[in-house]
PDB file of C-alpha atoms in Angstrom:
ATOM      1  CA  UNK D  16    -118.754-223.945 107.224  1.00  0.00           C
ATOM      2  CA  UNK D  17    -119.291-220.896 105.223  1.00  0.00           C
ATOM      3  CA  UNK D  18    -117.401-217.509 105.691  1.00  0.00           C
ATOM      4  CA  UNK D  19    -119.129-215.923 108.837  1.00  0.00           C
ATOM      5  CA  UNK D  20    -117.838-212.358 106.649  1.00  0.00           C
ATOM      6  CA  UNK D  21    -119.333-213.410 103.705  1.00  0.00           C
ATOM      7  CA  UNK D  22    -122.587-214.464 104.171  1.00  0.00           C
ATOM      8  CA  UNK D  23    -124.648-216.205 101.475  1.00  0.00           C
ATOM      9  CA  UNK D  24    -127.949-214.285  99.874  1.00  0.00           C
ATOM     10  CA  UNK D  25    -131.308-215.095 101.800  1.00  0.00           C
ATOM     11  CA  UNK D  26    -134.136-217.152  99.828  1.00  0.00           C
ATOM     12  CA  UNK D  27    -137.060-214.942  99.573  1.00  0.00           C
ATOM     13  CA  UNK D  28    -140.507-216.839  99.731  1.00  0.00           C
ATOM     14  CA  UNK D  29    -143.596-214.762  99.157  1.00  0.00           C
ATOM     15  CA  UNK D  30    -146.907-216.879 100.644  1.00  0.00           C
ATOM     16  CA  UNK D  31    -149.833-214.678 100.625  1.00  0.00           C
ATOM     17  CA  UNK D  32    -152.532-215.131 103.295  1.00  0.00           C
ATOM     18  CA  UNK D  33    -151.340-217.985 105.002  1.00  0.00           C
ATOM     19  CA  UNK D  34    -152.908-220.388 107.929  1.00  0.00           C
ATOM     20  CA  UNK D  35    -150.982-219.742 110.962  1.00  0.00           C
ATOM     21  CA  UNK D  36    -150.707-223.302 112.416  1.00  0.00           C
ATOM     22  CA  UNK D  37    -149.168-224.929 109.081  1.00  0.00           C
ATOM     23  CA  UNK D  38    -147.154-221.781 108.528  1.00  0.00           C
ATOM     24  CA  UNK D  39    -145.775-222.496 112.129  1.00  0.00           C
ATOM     25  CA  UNK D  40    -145.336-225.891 111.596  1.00  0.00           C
ATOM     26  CA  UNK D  41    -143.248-225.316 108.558  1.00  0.00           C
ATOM     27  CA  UNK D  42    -140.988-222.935 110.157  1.00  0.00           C
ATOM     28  CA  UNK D  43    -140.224-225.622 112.783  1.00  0.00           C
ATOM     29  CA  UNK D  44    -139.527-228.404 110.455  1.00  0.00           C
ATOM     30  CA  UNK D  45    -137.356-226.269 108.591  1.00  0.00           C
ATOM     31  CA  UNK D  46    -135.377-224.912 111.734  1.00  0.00           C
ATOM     32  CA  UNK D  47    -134.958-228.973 112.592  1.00  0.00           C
ATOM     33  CA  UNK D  48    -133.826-229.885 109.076  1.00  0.00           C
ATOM     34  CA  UNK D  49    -131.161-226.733 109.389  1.00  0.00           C
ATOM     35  CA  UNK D  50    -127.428-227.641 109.195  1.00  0.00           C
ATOM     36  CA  UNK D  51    -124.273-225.467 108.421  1.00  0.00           C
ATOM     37  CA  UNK D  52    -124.625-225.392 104.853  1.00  0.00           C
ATOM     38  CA  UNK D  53    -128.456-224.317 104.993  1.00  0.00           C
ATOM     39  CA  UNK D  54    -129.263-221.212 103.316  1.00  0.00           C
ATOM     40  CA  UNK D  55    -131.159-218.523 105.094  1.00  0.00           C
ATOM     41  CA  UNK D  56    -134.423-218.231 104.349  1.00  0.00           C
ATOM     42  CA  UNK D  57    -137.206-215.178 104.713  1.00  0.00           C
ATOM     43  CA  UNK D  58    -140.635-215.306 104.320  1.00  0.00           C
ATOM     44  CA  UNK D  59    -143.442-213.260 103.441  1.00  0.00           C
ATOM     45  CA  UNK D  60    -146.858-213.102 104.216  1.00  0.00           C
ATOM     46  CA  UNK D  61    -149.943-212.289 105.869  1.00  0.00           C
ATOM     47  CA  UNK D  62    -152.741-214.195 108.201  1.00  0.00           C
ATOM     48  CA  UNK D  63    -156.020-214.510 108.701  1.00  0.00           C
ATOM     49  CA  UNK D  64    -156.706-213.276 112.554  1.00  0.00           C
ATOM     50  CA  UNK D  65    -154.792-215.030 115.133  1.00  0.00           C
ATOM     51  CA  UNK D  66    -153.524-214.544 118.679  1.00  0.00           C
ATOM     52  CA  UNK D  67    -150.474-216.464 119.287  1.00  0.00           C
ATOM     53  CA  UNK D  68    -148.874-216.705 122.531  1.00  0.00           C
ATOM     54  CA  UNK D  69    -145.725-216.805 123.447  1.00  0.00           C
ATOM     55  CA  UNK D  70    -143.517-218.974 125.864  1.00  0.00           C
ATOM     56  CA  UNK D  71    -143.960-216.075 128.834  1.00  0.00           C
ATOM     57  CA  UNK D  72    -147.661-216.003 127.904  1.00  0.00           C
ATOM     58  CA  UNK D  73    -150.225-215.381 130.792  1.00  0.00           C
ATOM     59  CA  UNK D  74    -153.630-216.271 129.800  1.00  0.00           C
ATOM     60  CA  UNK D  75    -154.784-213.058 131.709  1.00  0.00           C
ATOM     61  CA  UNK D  76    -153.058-211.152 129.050  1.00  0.00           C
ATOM     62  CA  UNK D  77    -156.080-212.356 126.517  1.00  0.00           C
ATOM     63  CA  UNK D  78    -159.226-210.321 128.007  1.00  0.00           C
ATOM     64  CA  UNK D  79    -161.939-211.534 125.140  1.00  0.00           C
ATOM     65  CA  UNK D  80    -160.693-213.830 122.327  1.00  0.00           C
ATOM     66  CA  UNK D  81    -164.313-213.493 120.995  1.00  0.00           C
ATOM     67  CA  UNK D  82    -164.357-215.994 117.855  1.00  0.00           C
ATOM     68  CA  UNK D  83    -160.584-215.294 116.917  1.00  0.00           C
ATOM     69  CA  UNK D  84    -158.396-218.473 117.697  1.00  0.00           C
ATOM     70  CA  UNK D  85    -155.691-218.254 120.306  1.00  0.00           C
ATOM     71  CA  UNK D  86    -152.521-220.374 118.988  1.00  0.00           C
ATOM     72  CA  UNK D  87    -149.657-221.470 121.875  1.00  0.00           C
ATOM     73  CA  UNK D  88    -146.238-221.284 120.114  1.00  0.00           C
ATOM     74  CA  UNK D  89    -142.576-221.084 121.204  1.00  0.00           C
ATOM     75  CA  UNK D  90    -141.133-217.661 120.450  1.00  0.00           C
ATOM     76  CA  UNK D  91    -140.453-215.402 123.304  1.00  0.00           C
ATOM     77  CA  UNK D  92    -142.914-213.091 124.691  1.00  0.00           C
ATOM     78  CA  UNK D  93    -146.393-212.466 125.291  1.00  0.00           C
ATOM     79  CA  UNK D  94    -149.685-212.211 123.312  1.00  0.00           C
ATOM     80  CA  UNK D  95    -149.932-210.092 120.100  1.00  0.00           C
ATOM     81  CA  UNK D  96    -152.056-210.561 117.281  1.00  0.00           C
ATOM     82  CA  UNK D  97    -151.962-211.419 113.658  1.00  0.00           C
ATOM     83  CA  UNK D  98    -154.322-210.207 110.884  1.00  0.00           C
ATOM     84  CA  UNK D  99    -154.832-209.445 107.055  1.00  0.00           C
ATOM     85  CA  UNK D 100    -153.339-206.001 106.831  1.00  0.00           C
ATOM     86  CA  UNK D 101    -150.368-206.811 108.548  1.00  0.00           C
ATOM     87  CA  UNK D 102    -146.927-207.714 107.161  1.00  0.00           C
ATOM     88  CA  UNK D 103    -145.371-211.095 108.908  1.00  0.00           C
ATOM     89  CA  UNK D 104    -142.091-211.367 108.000  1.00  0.00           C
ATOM     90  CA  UNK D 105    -140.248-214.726 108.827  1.00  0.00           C
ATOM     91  CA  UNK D 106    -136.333-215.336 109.461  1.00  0.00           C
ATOM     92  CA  UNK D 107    -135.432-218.588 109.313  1.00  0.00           C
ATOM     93  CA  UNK D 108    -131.663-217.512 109.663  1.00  0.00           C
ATOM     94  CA  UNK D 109    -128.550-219.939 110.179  1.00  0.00           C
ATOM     95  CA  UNK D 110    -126.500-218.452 113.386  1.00  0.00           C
ATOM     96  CA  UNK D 111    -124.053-220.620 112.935  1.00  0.00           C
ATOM     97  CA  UNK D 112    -122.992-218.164 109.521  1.00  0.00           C
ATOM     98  CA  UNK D 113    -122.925-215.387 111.264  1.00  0.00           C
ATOM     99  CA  UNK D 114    -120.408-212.914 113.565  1.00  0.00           C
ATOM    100  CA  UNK D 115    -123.067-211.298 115.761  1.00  0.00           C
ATOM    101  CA  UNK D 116    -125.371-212.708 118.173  1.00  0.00           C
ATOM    102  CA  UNK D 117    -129.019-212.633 118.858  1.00  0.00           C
ATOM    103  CA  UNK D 118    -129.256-209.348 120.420  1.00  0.00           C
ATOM    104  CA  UNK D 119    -127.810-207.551 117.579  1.00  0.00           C
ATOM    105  CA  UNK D 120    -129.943-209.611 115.063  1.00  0.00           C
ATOM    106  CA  UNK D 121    -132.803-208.062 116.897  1.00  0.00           C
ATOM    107  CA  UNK D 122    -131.182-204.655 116.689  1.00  0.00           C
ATOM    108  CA  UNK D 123    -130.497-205.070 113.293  1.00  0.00           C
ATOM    109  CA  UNK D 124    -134.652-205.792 112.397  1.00  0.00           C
ATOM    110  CA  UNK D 125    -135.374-203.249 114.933  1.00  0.00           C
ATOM    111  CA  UNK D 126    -133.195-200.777 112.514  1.00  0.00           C
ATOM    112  CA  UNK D 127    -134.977-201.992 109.077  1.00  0.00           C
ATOM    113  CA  UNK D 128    -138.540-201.390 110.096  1.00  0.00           C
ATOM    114  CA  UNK D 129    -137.275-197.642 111.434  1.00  0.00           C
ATOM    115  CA  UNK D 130    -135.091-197.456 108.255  1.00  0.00           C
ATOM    116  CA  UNK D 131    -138.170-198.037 106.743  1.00  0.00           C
ATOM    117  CA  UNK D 132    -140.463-195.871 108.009  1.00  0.00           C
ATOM    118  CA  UNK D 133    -138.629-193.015 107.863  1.00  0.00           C
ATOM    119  CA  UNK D 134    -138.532-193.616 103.785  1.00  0.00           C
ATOM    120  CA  UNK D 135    -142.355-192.693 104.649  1.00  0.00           C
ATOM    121  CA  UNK D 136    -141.341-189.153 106.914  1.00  0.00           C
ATOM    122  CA  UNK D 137    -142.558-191.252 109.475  1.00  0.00           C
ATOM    123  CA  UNK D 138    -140.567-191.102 112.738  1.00  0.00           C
ATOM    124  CA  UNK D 139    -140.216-194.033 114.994  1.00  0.00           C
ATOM    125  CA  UNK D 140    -138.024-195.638 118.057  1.00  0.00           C
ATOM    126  CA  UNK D 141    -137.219-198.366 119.970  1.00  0.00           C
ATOM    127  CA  UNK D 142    -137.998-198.284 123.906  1.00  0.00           C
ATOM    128  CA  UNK D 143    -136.167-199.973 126.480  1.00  0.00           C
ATOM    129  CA  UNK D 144    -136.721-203.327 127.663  1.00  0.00           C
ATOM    130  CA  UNK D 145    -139.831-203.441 124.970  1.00  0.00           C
ATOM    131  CA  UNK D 146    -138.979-205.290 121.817  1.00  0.00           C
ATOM    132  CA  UNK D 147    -140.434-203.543 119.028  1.00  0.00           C
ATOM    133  CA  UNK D 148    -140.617-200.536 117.003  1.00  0.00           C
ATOM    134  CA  UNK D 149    -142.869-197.432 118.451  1.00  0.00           C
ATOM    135  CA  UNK D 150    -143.888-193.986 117.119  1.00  0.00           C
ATOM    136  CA  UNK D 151    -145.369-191.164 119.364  1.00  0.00           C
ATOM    137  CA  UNK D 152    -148.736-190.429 118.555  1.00  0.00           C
ATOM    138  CA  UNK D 153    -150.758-187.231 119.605  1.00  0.00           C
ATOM    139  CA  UNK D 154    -151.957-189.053 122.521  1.00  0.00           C
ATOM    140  CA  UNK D 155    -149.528-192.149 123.426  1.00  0.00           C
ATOM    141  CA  UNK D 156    -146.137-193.561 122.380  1.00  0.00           C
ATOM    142  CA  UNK D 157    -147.609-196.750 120.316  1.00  0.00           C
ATOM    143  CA  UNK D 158    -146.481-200.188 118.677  1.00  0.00           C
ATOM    144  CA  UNK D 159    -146.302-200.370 114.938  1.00  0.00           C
ATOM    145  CA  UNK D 160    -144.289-203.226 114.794  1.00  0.00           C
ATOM    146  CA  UNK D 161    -143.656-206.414 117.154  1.00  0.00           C
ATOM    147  CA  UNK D 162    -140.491-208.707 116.981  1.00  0.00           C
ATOM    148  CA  UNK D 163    -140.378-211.843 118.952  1.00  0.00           C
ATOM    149  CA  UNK D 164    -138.073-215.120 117.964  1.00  0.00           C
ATOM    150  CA  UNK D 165    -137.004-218.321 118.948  1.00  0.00           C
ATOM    151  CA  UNK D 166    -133.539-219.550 118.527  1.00  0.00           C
ATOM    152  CA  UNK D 167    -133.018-223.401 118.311  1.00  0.00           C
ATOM    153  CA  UNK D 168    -130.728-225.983 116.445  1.00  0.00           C
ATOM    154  CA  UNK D 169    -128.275-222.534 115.909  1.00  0.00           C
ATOM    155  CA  UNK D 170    -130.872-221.088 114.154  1.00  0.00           C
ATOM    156  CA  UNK D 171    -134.068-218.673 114.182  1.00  0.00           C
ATOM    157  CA  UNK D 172    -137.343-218.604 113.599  1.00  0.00           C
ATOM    158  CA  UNK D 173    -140.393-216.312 113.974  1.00  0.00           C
ATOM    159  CA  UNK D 174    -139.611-212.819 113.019  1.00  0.00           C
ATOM    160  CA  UNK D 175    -141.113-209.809 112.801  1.00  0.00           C
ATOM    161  CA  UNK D 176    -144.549-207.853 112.139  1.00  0.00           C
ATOM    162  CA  UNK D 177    -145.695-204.615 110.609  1.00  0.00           C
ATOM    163  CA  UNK D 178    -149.088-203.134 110.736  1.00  0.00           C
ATOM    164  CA  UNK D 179    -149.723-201.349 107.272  1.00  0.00           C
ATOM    165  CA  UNK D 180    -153.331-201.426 106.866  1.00  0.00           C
ATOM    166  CA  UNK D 181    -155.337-203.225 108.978  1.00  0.00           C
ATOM    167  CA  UNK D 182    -158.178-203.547 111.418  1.00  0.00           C
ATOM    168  CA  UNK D 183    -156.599-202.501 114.831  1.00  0.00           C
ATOM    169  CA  UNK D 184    -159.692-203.150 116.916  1.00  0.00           C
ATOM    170  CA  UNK D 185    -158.820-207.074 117.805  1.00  0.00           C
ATOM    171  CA  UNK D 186    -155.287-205.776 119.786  1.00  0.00           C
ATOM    172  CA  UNK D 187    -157.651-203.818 122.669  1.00  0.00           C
ATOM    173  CA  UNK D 188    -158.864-207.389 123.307  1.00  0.00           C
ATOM    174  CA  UNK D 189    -156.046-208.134 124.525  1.00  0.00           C
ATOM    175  CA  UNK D 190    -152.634-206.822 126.746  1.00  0.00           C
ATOM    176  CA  UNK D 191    -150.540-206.569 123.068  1.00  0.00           C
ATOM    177  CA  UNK D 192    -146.839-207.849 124.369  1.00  0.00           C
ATOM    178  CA  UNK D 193    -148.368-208.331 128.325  1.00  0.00           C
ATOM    179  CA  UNK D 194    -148.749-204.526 128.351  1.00  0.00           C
ATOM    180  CA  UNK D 195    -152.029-202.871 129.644  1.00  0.00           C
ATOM    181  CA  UNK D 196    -153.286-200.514 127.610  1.00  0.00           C
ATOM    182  CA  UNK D 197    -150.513-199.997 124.874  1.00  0.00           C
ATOM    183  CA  UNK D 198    -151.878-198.243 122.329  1.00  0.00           C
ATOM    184  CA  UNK D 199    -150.987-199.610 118.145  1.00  0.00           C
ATOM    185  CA  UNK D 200    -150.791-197.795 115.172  1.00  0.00           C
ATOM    186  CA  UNK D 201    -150.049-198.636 111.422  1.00  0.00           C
ATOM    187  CA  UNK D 202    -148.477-196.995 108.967  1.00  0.00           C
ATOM    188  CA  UNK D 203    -151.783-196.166 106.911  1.00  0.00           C
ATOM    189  CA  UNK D 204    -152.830-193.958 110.006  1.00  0.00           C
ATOM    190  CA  UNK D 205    -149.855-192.201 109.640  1.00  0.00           C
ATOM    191  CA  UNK D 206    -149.717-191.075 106.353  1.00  0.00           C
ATOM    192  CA  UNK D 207    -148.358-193.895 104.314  1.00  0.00           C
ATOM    193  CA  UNK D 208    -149.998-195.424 101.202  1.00  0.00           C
ATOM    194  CA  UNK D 209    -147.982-197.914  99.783  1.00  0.00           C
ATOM    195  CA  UNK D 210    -149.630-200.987  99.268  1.00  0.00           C
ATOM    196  CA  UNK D 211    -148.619-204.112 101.206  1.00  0.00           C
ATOM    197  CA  UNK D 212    -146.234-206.047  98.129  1.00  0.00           C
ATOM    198  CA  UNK D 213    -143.995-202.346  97.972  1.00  0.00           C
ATOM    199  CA  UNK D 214    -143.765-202.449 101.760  1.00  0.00           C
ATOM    200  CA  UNK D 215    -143.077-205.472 101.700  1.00  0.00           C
ATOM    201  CA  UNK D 216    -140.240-205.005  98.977  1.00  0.00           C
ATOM    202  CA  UNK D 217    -138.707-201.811 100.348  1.00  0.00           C
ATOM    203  CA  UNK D 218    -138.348-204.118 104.030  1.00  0.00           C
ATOM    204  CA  UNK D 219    -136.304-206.679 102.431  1.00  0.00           C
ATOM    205  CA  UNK D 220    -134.211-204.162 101.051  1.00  0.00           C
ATOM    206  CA  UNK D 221    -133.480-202.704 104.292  1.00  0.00           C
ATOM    207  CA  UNK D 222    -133.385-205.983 105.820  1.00  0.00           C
ATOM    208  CA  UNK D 223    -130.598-207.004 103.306  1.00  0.00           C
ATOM    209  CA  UNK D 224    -128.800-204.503 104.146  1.00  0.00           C
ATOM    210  CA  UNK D 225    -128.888-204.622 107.945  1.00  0.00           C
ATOM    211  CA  UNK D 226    -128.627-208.476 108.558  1.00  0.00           C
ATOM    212  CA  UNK D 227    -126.243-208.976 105.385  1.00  0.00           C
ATOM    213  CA  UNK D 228    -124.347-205.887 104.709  1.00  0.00           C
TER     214      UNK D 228
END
């Protein structure tokens, strides 16, 4: 087994817009082929629109899928939604290489995307009991950026996403996270105007440094 302390560089996969079911298949095929030596992988990407649902998932939580397909998968949580615009960021990380557990990994990503958006003077949070990252608007504390994972085999998958500039409308179809009436926001709406490959670029940096640091 490797050093726990000294813990080998990630493999950095950038795959564009991506179909959500084969993306999810891949992730659990990897996560079944992991073993101790496997090197931790993260990937990149965005999807076409998708709600995906979560083990805790309540179908009441989806008020009007219209034409946008609704996707059953096995990370934790509720509903949110997936869409061009947003960055989906993947951690296929091996637990068994590392000294913390899973609820500092998800402080740790939690601390990126803030580290991140504060490199844009934007201000954001976590709130209690809600994974996430939040910012308070004029009108509402809302999400920028949802986490939810699933640990099997001593590893993760699933990860994180980041709305940068994107069409919001599709999340007031449905309860984003099982909440009613949380309001989202993106970091285009709030000033920032990087484009989506320097976001994405300036997040591994801070992810780097957080989950391998």
């Amino acid at each position: 087994m490797r050093d726990k302390c000294s813990l080998a560089a990630p493999l950095i996969k950038y795959l564009g817009l991506a179909d959500y079911q084969q993306t999810f298949d891949a992730m659990r095929a990897h996560n079944r082929a992991t073993t101790d030596s496997t090197t931790d992988e993260i990937w990149l990407l965005e999807h076409p629109p998708v709600f995906t649902q979560g083990l805790a998932g309540k179908p009441e939580h989806i008020l009007d899928a219209g034409n946008i397909p609704v996707v059953k998968i096995d990370r934790g949580g509720q509903v949110t939604y997936h869409g061009p615009g947003q960055l989906v960021v993947y951690l296929l990380l091996n637990m068994r290489t590392r000294n913390y557990g899973v609820k500092s990994l998800v402080n740790r990503i939690e601390q990126s995307v803030i580290n991140l958006l504060a490199e844009h003077g934007i201000v954001a949070e976590r709130q209690s009991g809600m994974p996430g990252v939040y910012v308070a608007t004029v009108s509402a504390i809302a999400k920028i950026a949802a986490i939810g994972l699933r640990v099997a085999n001593h590893a993760t998958y699933h990860g994180l996403s980041l709305n940068v500039d994107m069409d919001l409308a599709p999340f007031s179809r449905i309860n984003p996270c099982g909440y009613a009436g949380l309001a989202t926001t993106q970091m285009s709406a709030l000033g920032a105007r990087d484009k989506m490959d320097v976001v994405g670029e300036k997040l591994l940096k801070h992810l780097k440094a957080n989950l391998y640091g």
